[in-house]
Short mmCIF file of C-alpha atoms and ligand atoms in Angstrom, two decimals:
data_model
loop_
_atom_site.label_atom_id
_atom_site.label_comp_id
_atom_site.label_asym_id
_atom_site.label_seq_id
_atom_site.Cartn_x
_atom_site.Cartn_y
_atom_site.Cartn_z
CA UNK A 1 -2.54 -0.95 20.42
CA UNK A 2 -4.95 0.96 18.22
CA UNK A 3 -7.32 3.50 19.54
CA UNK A 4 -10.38 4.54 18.01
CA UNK A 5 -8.21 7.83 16.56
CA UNK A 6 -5.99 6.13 15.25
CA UNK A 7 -3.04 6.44 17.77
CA UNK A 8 -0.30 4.09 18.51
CA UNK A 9 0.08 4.06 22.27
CA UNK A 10 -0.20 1.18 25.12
CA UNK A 11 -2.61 2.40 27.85
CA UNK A 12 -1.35 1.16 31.42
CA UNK A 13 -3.40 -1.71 32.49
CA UNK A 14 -5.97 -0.62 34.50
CA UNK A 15 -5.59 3.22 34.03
CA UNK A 16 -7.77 5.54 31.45
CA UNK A 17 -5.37 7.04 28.85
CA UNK A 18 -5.42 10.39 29.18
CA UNK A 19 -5.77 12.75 25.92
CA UNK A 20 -2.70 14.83 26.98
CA UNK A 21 -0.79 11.68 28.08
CA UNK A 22 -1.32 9.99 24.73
CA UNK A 23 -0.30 13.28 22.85
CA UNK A 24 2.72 13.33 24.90
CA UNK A 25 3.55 9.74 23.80
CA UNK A 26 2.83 10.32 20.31
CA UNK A 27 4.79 13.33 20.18
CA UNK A 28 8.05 11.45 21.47
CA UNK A 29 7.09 8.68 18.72
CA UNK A 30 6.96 10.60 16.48
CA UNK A 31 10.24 12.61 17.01
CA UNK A 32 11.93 9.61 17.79
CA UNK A 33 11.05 7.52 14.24
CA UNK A 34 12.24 11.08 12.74
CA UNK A 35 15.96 10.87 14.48
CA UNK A 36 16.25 7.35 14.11
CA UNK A 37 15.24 7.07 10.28
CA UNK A 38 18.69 6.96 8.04
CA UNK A 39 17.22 9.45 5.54
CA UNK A 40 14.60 12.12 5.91
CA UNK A 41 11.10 11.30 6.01
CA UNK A 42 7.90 12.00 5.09
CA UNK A 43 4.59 12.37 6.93
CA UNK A 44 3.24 9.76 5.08
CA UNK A 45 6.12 7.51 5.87
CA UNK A 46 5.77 8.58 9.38
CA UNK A 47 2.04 7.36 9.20
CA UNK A 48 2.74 4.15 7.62
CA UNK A 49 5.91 2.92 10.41
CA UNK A 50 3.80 3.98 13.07
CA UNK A 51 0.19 3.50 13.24
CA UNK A 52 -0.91 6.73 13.37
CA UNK A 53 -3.53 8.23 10.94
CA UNK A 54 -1.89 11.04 8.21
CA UNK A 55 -4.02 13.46 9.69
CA UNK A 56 -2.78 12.97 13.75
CA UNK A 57 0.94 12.59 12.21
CA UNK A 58 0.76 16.50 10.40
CA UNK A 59 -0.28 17.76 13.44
CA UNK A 60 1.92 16.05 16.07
CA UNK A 61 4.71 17.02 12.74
CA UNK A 62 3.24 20.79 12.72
CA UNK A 63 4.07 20.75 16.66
CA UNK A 64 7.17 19.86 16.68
CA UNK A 65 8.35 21.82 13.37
CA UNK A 66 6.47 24.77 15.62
CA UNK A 67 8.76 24.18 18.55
CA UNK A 68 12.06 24.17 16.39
CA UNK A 69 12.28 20.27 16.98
CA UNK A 70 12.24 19.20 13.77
CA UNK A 71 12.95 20.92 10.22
CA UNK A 72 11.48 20.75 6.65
CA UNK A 73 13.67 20.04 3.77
CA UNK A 74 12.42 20.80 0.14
CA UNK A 75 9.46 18.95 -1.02
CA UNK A 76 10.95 15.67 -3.26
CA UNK A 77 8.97 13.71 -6.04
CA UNK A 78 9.47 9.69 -4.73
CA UNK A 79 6.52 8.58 -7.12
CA UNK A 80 6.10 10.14 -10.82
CA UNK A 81 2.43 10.91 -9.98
CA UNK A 82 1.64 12.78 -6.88
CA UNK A 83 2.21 15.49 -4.80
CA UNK A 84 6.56 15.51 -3.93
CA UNK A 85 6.94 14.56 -0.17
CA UNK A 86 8.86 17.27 2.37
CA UNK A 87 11.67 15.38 4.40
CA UNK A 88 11.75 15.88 7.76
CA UNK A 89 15.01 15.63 9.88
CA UNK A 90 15.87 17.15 13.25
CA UNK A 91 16.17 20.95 13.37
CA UNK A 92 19.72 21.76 14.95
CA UNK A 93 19.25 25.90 14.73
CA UNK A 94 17.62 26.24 17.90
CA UNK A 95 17.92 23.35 20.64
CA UNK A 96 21.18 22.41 22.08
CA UNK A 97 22.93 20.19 24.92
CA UNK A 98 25.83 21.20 27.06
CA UNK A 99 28.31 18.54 28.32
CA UNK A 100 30.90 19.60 30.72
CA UNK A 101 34.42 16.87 32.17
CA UNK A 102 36.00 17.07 35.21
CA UNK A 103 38.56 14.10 34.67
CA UNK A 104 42.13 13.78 36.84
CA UNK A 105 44.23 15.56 33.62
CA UNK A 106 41.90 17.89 31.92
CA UNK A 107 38.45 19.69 31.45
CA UNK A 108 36.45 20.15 29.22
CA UNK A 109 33.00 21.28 27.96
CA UNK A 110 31.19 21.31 24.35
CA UNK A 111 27.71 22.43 22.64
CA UNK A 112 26.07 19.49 20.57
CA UNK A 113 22.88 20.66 18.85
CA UNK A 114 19.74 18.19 18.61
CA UNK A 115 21.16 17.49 14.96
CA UNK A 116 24.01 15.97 16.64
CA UNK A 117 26.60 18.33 15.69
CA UNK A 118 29.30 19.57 17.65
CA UNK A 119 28.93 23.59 17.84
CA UNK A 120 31.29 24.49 20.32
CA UNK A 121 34.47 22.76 22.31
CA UNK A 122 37.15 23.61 24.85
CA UNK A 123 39.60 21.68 26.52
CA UNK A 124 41.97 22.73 28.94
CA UNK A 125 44.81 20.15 30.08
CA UNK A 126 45.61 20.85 34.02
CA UNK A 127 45.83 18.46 36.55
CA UNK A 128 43.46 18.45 38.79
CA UNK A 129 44.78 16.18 41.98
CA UNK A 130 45.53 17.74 44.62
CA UNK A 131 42.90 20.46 43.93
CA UNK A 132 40.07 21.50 46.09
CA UNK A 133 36.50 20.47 44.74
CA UNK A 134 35.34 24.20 44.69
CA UNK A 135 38.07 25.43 42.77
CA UNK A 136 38.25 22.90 40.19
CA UNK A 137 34.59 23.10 39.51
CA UNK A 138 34.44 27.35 39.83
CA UNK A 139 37.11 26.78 36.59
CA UNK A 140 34.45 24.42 35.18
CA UNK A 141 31.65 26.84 35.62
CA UNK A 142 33.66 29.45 34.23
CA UNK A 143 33.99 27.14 30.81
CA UNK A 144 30.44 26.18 31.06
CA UNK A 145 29.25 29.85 30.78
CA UNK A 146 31.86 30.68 27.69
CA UNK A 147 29.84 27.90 26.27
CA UNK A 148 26.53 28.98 26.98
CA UNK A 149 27.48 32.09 25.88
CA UNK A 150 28.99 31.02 22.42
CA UNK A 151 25.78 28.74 22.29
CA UNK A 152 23.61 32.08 22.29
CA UNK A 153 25.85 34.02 19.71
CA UNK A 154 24.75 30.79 16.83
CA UNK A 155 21.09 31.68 17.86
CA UNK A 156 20.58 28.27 20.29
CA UNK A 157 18.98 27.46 23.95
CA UNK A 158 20.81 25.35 25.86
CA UNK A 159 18.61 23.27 27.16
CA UNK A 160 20.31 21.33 30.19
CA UNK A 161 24.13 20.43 31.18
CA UNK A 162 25.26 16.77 31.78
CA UNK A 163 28.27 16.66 34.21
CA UNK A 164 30.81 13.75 33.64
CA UNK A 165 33.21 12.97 36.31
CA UNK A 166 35.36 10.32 37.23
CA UNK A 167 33.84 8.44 40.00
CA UNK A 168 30.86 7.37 41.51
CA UNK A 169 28.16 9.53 41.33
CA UNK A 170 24.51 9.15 43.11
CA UNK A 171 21.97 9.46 40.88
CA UNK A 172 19.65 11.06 40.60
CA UNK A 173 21.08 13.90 43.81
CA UNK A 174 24.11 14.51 41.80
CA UNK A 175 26.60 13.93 44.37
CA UNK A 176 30.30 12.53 43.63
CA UNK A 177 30.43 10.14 46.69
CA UNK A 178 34.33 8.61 45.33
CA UNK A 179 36.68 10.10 43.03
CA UNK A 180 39.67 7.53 43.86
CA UNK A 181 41.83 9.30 41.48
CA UNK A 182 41.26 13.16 42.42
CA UNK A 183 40.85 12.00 46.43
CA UNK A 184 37.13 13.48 46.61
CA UNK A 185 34.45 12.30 48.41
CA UNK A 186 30.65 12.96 48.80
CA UNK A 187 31.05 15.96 46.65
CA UNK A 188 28.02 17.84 45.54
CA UNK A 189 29.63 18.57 42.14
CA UNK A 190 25.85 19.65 41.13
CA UNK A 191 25.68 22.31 43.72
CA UNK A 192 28.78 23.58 43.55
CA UNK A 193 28.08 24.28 39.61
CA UNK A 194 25.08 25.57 39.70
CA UNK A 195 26.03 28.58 42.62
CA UNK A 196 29.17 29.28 40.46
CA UNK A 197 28.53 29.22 36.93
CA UNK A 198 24.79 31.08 37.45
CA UNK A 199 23.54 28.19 35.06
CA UNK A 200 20.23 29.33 36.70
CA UNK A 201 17.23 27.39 36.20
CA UNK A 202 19.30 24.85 33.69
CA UNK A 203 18.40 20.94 34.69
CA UNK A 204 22.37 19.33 35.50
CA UNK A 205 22.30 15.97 35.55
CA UNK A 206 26.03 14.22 37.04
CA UNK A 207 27.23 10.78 35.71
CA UNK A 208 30.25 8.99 35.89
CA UNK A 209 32.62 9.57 32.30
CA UNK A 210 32.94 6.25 31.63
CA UNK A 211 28.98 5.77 31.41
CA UNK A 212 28.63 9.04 29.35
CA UNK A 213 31.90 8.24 27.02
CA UNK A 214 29.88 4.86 26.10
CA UNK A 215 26.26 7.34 25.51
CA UNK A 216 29.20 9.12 22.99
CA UNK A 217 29.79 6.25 20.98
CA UNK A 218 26.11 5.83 21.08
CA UNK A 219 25.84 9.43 19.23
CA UNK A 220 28.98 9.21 17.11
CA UNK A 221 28.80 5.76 15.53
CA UNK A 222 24.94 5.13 13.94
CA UNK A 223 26.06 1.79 13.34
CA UNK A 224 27.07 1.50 17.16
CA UNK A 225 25.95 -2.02 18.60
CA UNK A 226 22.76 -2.19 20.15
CA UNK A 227 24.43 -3.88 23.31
CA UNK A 228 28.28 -3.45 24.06
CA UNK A 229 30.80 -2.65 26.96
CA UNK A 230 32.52 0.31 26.56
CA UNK A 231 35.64 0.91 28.14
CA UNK A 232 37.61 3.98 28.59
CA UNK A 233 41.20 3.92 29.68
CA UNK A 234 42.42 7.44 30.98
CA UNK A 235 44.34 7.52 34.23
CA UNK A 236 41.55 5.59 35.92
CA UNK A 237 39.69 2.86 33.92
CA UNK A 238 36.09 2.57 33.49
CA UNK A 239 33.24 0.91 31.89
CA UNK A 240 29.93 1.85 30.64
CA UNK A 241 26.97 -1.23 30.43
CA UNK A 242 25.14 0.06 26.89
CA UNK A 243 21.84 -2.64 26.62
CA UNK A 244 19.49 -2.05 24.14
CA UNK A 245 20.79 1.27 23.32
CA UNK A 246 20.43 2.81 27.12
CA UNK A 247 22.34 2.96 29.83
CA UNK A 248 22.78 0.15 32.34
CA UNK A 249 23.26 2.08 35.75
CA UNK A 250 22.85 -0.67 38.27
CA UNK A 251 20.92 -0.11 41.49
CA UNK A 252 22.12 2.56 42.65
CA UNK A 253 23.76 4.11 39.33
CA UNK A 254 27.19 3.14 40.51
CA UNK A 255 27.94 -0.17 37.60
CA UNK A 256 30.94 0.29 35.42
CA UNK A 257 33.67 0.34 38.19
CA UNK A 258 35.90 -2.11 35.69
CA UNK A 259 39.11 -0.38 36.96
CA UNK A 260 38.75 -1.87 40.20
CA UNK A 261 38.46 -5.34 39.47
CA UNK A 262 41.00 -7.47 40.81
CA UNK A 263 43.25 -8.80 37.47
CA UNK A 264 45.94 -9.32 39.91
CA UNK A 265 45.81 -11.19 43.44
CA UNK A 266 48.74 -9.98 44.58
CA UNK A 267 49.34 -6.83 42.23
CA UNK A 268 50.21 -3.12 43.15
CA UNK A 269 47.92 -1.57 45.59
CA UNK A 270 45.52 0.55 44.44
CA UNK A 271 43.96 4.02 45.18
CA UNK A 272 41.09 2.52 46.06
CA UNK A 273 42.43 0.66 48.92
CA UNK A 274 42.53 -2.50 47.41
CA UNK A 275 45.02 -4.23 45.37
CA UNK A 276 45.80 -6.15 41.95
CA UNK A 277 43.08 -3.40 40.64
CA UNK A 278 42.83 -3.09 36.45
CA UNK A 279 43.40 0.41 36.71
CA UNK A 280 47.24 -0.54 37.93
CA UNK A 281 47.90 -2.84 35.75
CA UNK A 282 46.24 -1.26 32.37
CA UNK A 283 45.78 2.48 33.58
CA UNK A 284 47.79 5.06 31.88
CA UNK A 285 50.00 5.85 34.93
CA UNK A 286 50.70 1.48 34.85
CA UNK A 287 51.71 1.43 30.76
CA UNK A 288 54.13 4.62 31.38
CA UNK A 289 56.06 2.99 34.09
CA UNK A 290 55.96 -0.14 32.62
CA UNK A 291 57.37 1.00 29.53
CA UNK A 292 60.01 3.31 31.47
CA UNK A 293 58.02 6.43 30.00
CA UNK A 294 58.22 9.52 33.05
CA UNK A 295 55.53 9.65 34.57
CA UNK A 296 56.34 13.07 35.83
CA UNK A 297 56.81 14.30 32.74
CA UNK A 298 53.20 13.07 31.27
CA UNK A 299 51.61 14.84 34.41
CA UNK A 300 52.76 18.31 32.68
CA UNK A 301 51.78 17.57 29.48
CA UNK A 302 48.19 15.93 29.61
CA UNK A 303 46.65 13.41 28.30
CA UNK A 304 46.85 13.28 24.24
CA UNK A 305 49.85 14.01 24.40
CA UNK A 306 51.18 11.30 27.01
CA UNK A 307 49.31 8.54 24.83
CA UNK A 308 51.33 10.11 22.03
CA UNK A 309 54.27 9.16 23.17
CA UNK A 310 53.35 6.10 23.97
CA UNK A 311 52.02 5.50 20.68
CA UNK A 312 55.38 6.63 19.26
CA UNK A 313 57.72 4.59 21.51
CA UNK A 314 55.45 1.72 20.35
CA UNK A 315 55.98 2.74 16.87
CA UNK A 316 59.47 3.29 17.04
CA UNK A 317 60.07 -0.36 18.33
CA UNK A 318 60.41 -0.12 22.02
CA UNK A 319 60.60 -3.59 23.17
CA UNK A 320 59.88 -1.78 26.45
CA UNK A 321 56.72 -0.26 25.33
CA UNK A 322 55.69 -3.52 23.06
CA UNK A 323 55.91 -5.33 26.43
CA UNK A 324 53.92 -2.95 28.78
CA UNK A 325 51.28 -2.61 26.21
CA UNK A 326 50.55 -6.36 25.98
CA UNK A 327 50.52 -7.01 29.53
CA UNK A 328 47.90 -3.61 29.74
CA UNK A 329 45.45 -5.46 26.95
CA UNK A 330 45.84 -8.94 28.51
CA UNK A 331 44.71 -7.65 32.13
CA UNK A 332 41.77 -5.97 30.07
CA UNK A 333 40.89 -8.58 28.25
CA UNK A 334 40.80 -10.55 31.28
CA UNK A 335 38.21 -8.40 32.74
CA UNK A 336 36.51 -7.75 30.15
CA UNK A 337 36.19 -11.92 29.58
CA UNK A 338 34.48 -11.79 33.21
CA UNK A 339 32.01 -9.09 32.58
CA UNK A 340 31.61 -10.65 29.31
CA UNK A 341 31.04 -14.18 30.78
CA UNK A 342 28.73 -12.61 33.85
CA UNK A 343 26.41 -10.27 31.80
CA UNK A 344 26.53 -11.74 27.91
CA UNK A 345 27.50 -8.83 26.14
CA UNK A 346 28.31 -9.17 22.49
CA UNK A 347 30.76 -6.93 21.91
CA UNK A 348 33.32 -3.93 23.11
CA UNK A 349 34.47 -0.82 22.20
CA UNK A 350 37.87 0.50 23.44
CA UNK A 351 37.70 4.06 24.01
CA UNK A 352 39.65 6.67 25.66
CA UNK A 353 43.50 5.96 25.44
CA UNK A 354 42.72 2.83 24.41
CA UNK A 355 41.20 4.00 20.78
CA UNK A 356 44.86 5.14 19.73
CA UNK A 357 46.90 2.12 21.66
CA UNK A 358 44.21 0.05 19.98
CA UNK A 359 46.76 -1.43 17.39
CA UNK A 360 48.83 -3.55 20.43
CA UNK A 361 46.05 -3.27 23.03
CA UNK A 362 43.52 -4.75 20.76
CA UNK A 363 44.61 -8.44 19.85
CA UNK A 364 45.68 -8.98 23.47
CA UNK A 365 42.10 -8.29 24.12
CA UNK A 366 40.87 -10.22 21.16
CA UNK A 367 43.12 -13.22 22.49
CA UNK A 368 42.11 -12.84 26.41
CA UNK A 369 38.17 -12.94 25.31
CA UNK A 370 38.54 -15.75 22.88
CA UNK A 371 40.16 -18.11 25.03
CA UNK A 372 38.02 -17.25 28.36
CA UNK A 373 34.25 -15.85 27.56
CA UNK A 374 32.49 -19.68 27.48
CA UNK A 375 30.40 -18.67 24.97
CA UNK A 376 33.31 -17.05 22.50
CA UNK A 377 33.22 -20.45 20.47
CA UNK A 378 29.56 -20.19 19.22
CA UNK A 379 29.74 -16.48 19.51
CA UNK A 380 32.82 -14.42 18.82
CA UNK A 381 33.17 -11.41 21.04
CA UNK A 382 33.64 -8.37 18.64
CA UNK A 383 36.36 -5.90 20.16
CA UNK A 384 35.84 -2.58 18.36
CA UNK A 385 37.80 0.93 18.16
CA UNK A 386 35.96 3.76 19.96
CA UNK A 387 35.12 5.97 16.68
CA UNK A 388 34.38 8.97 19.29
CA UNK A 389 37.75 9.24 20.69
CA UNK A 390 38.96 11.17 23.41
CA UNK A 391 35.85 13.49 23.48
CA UNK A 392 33.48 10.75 24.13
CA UNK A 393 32.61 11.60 27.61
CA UNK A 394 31.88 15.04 26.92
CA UNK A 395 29.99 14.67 23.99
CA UNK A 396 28.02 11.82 25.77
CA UNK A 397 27.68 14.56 28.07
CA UNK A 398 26.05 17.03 25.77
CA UNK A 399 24.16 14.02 23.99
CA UNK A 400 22.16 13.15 27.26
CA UNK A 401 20.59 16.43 26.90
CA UNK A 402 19.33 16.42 23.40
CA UNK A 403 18.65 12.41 23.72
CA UNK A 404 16.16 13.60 26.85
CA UNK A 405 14.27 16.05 24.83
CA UNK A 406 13.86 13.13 21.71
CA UNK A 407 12.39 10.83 24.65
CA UNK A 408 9.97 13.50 26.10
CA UNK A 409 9.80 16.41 23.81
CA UNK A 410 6.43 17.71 25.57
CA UNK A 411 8.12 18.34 28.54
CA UNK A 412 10.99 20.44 26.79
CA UNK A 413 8.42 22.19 24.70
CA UNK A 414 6.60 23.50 28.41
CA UNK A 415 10.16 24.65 29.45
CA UNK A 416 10.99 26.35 26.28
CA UNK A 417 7.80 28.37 26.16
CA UNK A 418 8.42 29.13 29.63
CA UNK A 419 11.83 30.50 28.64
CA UNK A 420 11.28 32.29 25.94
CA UNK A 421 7.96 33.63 27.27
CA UNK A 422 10.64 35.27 30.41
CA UNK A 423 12.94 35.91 27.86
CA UNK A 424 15.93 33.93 29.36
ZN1 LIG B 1 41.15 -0.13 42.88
#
C-alpha cells in the first residue's frame, strides 16, 4: 500500500505502523531492489520500481551509502537532457560474511564481502572421523580467526559466521543433534566455537551443508532457479529445498536428509541404522568400491582429489567405473523422482562430487526423472550442473551473513555503530 508519504510498506492488520518500523522496511527495500537489479541504479529508478517518493528514496539511499551498504559509481548521462544519474551497487569495502565447514574429509572457511566476492579461503583436507567434537572444532576456530584476521588486514567487519556441518542441526540453538558420518551427537558445535575461536560478540548461526551448499548456488549463479533441489554428493548425500529463493527448513529445520532415503529395500546397511540408504548406493565411499577404486587410499588424499580419480578412471574407459557411476545416478535419480513427485520442484542442481561426475551421473538422472516424476511429460524436470562447485557450502555459509544484513539492514547498521563506537 501507499501511505500518505509516499512509502511502500503493508501495515499488519490491525496494528499502527510505526515510523521506525516503516523506515526499517523501507530501508531493506530499498537495499534489496539495489542487489537484485542486473545493472546499477539510480535513485530515480529506485523511486519509480518501488513506490517511494525521490525525496524518501535519497535519504533511505544517503543511509545506507552512510553505513558502507551501498556505493556510488560515477554519475552517467541515460537521457541527452538532464542531470547524469549516479549508479548505485552494493559497497563490498567494508561489510563481510564468514562461512566456516566441518564436513567428514575436510574444513574449510572463507570471507565473502556484501558484493559477493570471495576475499579470503582456506581448505584443509583431514579426516575428521574418529575425532573428538572439541578438537575438530578448536582446529576450526583456529581457521576462523586467520580469517577474521585476514578480513581486517582488507579494511572489512565481519559481521557474523554461518557454520555448515554435515548433519542435523537444531535451529535456531545451534546444536548438531546427528552427524551419521563423523558419529556425533547432540553437539553444541555453536558453543564449542564461540569459547575457542574468541569470535566474541559475532552472531553464529549452524546449518546443515547441504542446505547452505544450495544458499551457494543461490549466490554464485544469478540466473539460479527460483525453486530447485539441490543435491550435494560428498561422503554423505544431502539435499537442500530452495522455494522461492529461501530456504525450505521443515519444522524443525531438519528437511534435506535425501541420503537416507531408502533406494534400496534390501541394500547395504547404513550408518544411520537403516538400510538400502542413497548415501550407500550413490555416496562417494559406494562409487569407489563399486568401481574397485581404494577406498583407503581416497581417505588420505581428500576429497577433490578422490573424485579426480574417479573422473579419470571414467575417462580412461573403466567399464568398472562406467558401471558404478550409472548405478550411483540411477539411485539418485530415483530419489530425486520422489521428492520431485512429493513436493513439485522444477528443477535440480547436482552439486558437490556430483558437479564433476556430472557427465555419467547426469543422464542417469535425466532418465530416472523422466520416466518416474508424473508430471515430467507436461513438464520436463531440468537437471542442472552446480556452477558453485565444491565450495558451495562454505560460501553459502558466508552468503547467509551478507544475505541477513540485505533483509534487515537496520538491525546491522545498530550493531555496526555499536562496534565501531567500542572499537572492536
Ligand atoms: Zn541412512
Amino acid at each position: 500500500m501507499r501511505t500518505s508519504g509516499g512509502e511502500a510498506a503493508s501495515a499488519v492488520p490491525g496494528q499502527p505502523a510505526r515510523q521506525d518500523s516503516l523506515r526499517t522496511r523501507n530501508l531493506a527495500l530499498v537495499l534489496r531492489r539495489i542487489a537484485d537489479a542486473p545493472t546499477p541504479v539510480s535513485r530515480a529508478e529506485l523511486a519509480a520500481a518501488t513506490g517511494l517518493t525521490k525525496a524518501t528514496v535519497s535519504a533511505l539511499v544517503d543511509t545506507l551509502v552512510g553505513s558502507r551498504l551501498v556505493g556510488e559509481l560515477e554519475p552517467r548521462r541515460t537521457r541527452p537532457t538532464g542531470r547524469p544519474a549516479t549508479g548505485l551497487v552494493l559497497d563490498g569495502e567494508e561489510t563481510a560474511g564468514l562461512g566456516v565447514e566441518i564436513n567428514v574429509d575436510y574444513i574449510a572457511a572463507c570471507v565473502v564481502d556484501l558484493a559477493g566476492r570471495v576475499r579470503h579461503r582456506e581448505v584443509v583436507q583431514d579426516d575428521q572421523r574418529g575425532r573428538v567434537p572439541e578438537r575438530t572444532c578448536a582446529a576450526v576456530a583456529a581457521m576462523a580467526t586467520r580469517a577474521i584476521e585476514a578480513a581486517a588486514a582488507a579494511g572489512l567487519i565481519v559481521a557474523g559466521v554461518g557454520v555448515a556441518v554435515p548433519g542435523l542441526v537444531d535451529r535456531p540453538g545451534g546444536v548438531l543433534r546427528f552427524a551419521p558420518n563423523l558419529g556425533w551427537r547432540d553437539i553444541d558445535v555453536r558453543r564449542l566455537l564461540s569459547r575457542a575461536a574468541g569470535l566474541g560478540e559475532l552472531p553464529v548461526t549452524v546449518d546443515n551443508e547441504a542446505n547452505f551448499a544450495a544458499l551457494g548456488e543461490l549466490h554464485s549463479d544469478r540466473s539460479a532457479m527460483p525453486d530447485f533441489l539441490h543435491v550435494s554428493g560428498e561422503i554423505g548425500v544431502g539435499a537442500g529445498i530452495v522455494l522461492r529463493r529461501e530456504l525450505f527448513h521443515g519444522t524443525r529445520g531438519w528437511s534435506g536428509e535425501i541420503g537416507h532415503v531408502t533406494v534400496d529395500l534390501d541394500g547395504p546397511r547404513c550408518r544411520c541404522g537403516a538400510q538400502g540408504c542413497l548415501e550407500q548406493l550413490a555416496g562417494q565411499e559406494a562409487i569407489l568400491r563399486a568401481a574397485g577404486l581404494s577406498v583407503s587410499a581416497a581417505t588420505c588424499m581428500g576429497g577433490q582429489a578422490t573424485v579426480g580419480r574417479i573422473v579419470e578412471a571414467a575417462e580412461r574407459g573403466s567399464a568398472r567405473t562406467h558401471a558404478a557411476l550409472r548405478q550411483a545416478g540411477r539411485a539418485l535419480g530415483v530419489a530425486v523422482a520422489g521428492t520431485i513427485n512429493l513436493l513439485d520442484i522444477p528443477g535440480v542442481v547436482l552439486g558437490g562430487i556430483y558437479a564433476p561426475l556430472a557427465p555419467w551421473i547426469a543422464p542417469e538422472v535425466q532418465r530416472e526423472v523422466d520416466r518416474r516424476v508424473l508430471s515430467a511429460a507436461w513438464s520436463p524436470v531440468a537437471v542442472r550442473v552446480s556452477r558453485a562447485g565444491s565450495d558451495a557450502a562454505v560460501l553459502g555459509a558466508a552468503g547467509g551473513v551478507t544475505t541477513a544484513i540485505l533483509r534487515d539492514p537496520a538491525e546491522w547498521m545498530r550493531r555496526r555503530d555499536l562496534r565501531l563506537a567500542v572499537g572492536t
